[in-house]
Tab-separated table of C-alpha atoms in Angstrom:
chain	number	residue	atom	x	y	z
A	1	MET	CA	-8.013	19.172	-6.761
A	2	ILE	CA	-4.927	17.479	-5.362
A	3	ARG	CA	-5.080	17.189	-1.569
A	4	GLY	CA	-1.847	15.288	-1.028
A	5	ILE	CA	0.883	13.225	-2.630
A	6	GLY	CA	2.841	10.311	-1.283
A	7	LEU	CA	5.943	8.572	-2.555
A	8	ASP	CA	7.643	5.575	-1.015
A	9	CYS	CA	10.226	2.980	-1.916
A	10	ALA	CA	10.776	-0.355	-0.218
A	11	SER	CA	13.757	-2.674	-0.396
A	12	ILE	CA	12.857	-5.969	-2.027
A	13	SER	CA	15.780	-7.784	-0.378
A	14	GLU	CA	14.849	-6.417	3.066
A	15	THR	CA	11.246	-7.466	2.505
A	16	GLY	CA	12.453	-10.953	1.578
A	17	ARG	CA	14.539	-11.086	4.748
A	18	LEU	CA	11.553	-10.067	6.884
A	19	ILE	CA	9.418	-12.756	5.262
A	20	ARG	CA	12.094	-15.421	5.840
A	21	GLU	CA	12.877	-14.417	9.423
A	22	LEU	CA	9.473	-13.340	10.719
A	23	GLY	CA	7.072	-15.167	8.409
A	24	GLU	CA	3.437	-14.734	9.396
A	25	THR	CA	4.310	-12.295	12.156
A	26	TYR	CA	5.404	-9.832	9.474
A	27	THR	CA	2.844	-10.603	6.797
A	28	THR	CA	-0.195	-10.513	9.085
A	29	TYR	CA	1.047	-7.278	10.693
A	30	ALA	CA	1.188	-5.376	7.418
A	31	PHE	CA	-0.912	-7.131	4.784
A	32	THR	CA	-4.514	-8.159	4.167
A	33	GLU	CA	-5.594	-11.748	3.607
A	34	ALA	CA	-6.128	-11.006	-0.095
A	35	GLU	CA	-2.595	-9.611	-0.423
A	36	ILE	CA	-1.156	-12.634	1.388
A	37	ASP	CA	-3.204	-15.079	-0.711
A	38	THR	CA	-2.076	-13.448	-3.949
A	39	ALA	CA	1.563	-13.620	-2.827
A	40	ARG	CA	1.258	-17.398	-2.618
A	41	SER	CA	0.553	-17.573	-6.349
A	42	VAL	CA	3.255	-15.250	-7.694
A	43	GLU	CA	6.811	-16.108	-8.662
A	44	ARG	CA	8.388	-13.418	-6.446
A	45	PRO	CA	6.472	-12.901	-3.188
A	46	ASP	CA	9.225	-10.548	-2.008
A	47	VAL	CA	8.491	-8.172	-4.909
A	48	HIS	CA	4.731	-8.523	-4.373
A	49	PHE	CA	4.993	-7.612	-0.699
A	50	ALA	CA	7.567	-4.832	-1.210
A	51	VAL	CA	5.365	-3.091	-3.781
A	52	ARG	CA	2.328	-3.360	-1.520
A	53	PHE	CA	4.257	-2.087	1.483
A	54	ALA	CA	5.404	0.923	-0.549
A	55	VAL	CA	1.764	1.592	-1.512
A	56	LYS	CA	0.671	1.525	2.131
A	57	GLU	CA	3.383	4.010	3.098
A	58	ALA	CA	2.672	6.250	0.090
A	59	VAL	CA	-1.043	6.374	0.946
A	60	TYR	CA	-0.181	7.282	4.525
A	61	LYS	CA	2.148	10.053	3.344
A	62	ALA	CA	-0.517	11.402	0.985
A	63	ILE	CA	-3.176	11.754	3.694
A	64	ALA	CA	-1.406	11.946	7.080
A	65	HIS	CA	-1.229	15.736	7.091
A	66	LEU	CA	-4.970	15.931	6.388
A	67	THR	CA	-6.364	13.640	9.065
A	68	PRO	CA	-6.411	13.865	12.853
A	69	ALA	CA	-5.911	10.088	13.156
A	70	LYS	CA	-2.937	9.245	15.355
A	71	HIS	CA	-2.741	5.570	14.368
A	72	PHE	CA	-2.577	4.111	10.872
A	73	ASP	CA	-3.105	0.371	10.519
A	74	LEU	CA	-1.259	-0.662	7.361
A	75	ARG	CA	-3.859	-3.345	6.658
A	76	ILE	CA	-6.570	-0.789	5.864
A	77	VAL	CA	-4.711	-0.078	2.616
A	78	GLU	CA	-5.160	-3.011	0.259
A	79	THR	CA	-3.613	-3.087	-3.197
A	80	LEU	CA	-5.520	-5.128	-5.748
A	81	VAL	CA	-5.067	-5.510	-9.496
A	82	ARG	CA	-7.682	-4.897	-12.188
A	83	GLU	CA	-8.214	-7.346	-15.039
A	84	ASP	CA	-6.004	-5.194	-17.268
A	85	GLY	CA	-3.141	-5.506	-14.759
A	86	THR	CA	-3.274	-2.005	-13.291
A	87	PRO	CA	-3.031	-1.779	-9.508
A	88	TYR	CA	-5.483	0.172	-7.391
A	89	VAL	CA	-6.158	0.812	-3.729
A	90	SER	CA	-9.242	-1.016	-2.518
A	91	ILE	CA	-11.095	1.331	-0.160
A	92	SER	CA	-12.024	-0.474	3.059
A	93	GLN	CA	-14.532	1.050	5.466
A	94	SER	CA	-11.724	2.059	7.843
A	95	LEU	CA	-9.755	3.729	5.059
A	96	GLU	CA	-12.892	5.416	3.735
A	97	GLU	CA	-13.467	6.967	7.166
A	98	GLN	CA	-9.921	8.356	7.258
A	99	LEU	CA	-10.191	9.614	3.690
A	100	ALA	CA	-13.513	11.316	4.435
A	101	SER	CA	-12.068	13.064	7.489
A	102	ALA	CA	-9.223	14.272	5.259
A	103	GLY	CA	-11.521	15.508	2.493
A	104	VAL	CA	-10.150	12.912	0.082
A	105	ARG	CA	-12.456	11.179	-2.390
A	106	GLY	CA	-9.947	9.510	-4.695
A	107	LEU	CA	-6.561	7.813	-4.585
A	108	HIS	CA	-4.588	7.538	-7.811
A	109	LEU	CA	-1.739	5.050	-7.823
A	110	THR	CA	1.242	4.043	-9.881
A	111	VAL	CA	3.871	1.473	-8.930
A	112	SER	CA	7.140	0.181	-10.299
A	113	HIS	CA	10.109	-1.867	-9.208
A	114	GLY	CA	13.702	-2.453	-10.174
A	115	GLN	CA	16.228	-5.022	-9.068
A	116	ASP	CA	16.001	-4.200	-5.356
A	117	LEU	CA	13.583	-1.296	-4.951
A	118	ALA	CA	9.812	-1.134	-5.197
A	119	PHE	CA	8.196	2.279	-5.682
A	120	ALA	CA	4.694	3.626	-5.174
A	121	PHE	CA	3.365	7.082	-5.958
A	122	VAL	CA	-0.082	8.116	-4.744
A	123	VAL	CA	-2.081	11.251	-5.475
A	124	ALA	CA	-4.985	11.969	-3.115
A	125	THR	CA	-7.735	14.111	-4.650
A	126	ASP	CA	-11.013	15.628	-3.554
A	127	GLU	CA	-12.840	14.402	-6.636
């Protein structure tokens, strides 16, 4: 059964500006080491980070109403890519604890991006 849905969009140009102006201060605040490492090997790090930021926000929106947690560290949501190229949310121990308290057992994800917007849609389920 669906427990929550989350949708977010992030500006690719704004993400690029944050990376240029704040550098590591921004990336280490919001992203995991794996996400940062992967960004170093892609042609458009701004797109990479914008998509991942949208995923983090979409996950939060999908579960926030279900959990008593008052603080949400963006780094507990890590977006990785399967061999076939499909993205998924890697479930860290911290995220698993929040999901369990919310009665969520699965996160289903789709992402896309255009010229300046990155989108993420997450469905949180109890199965």
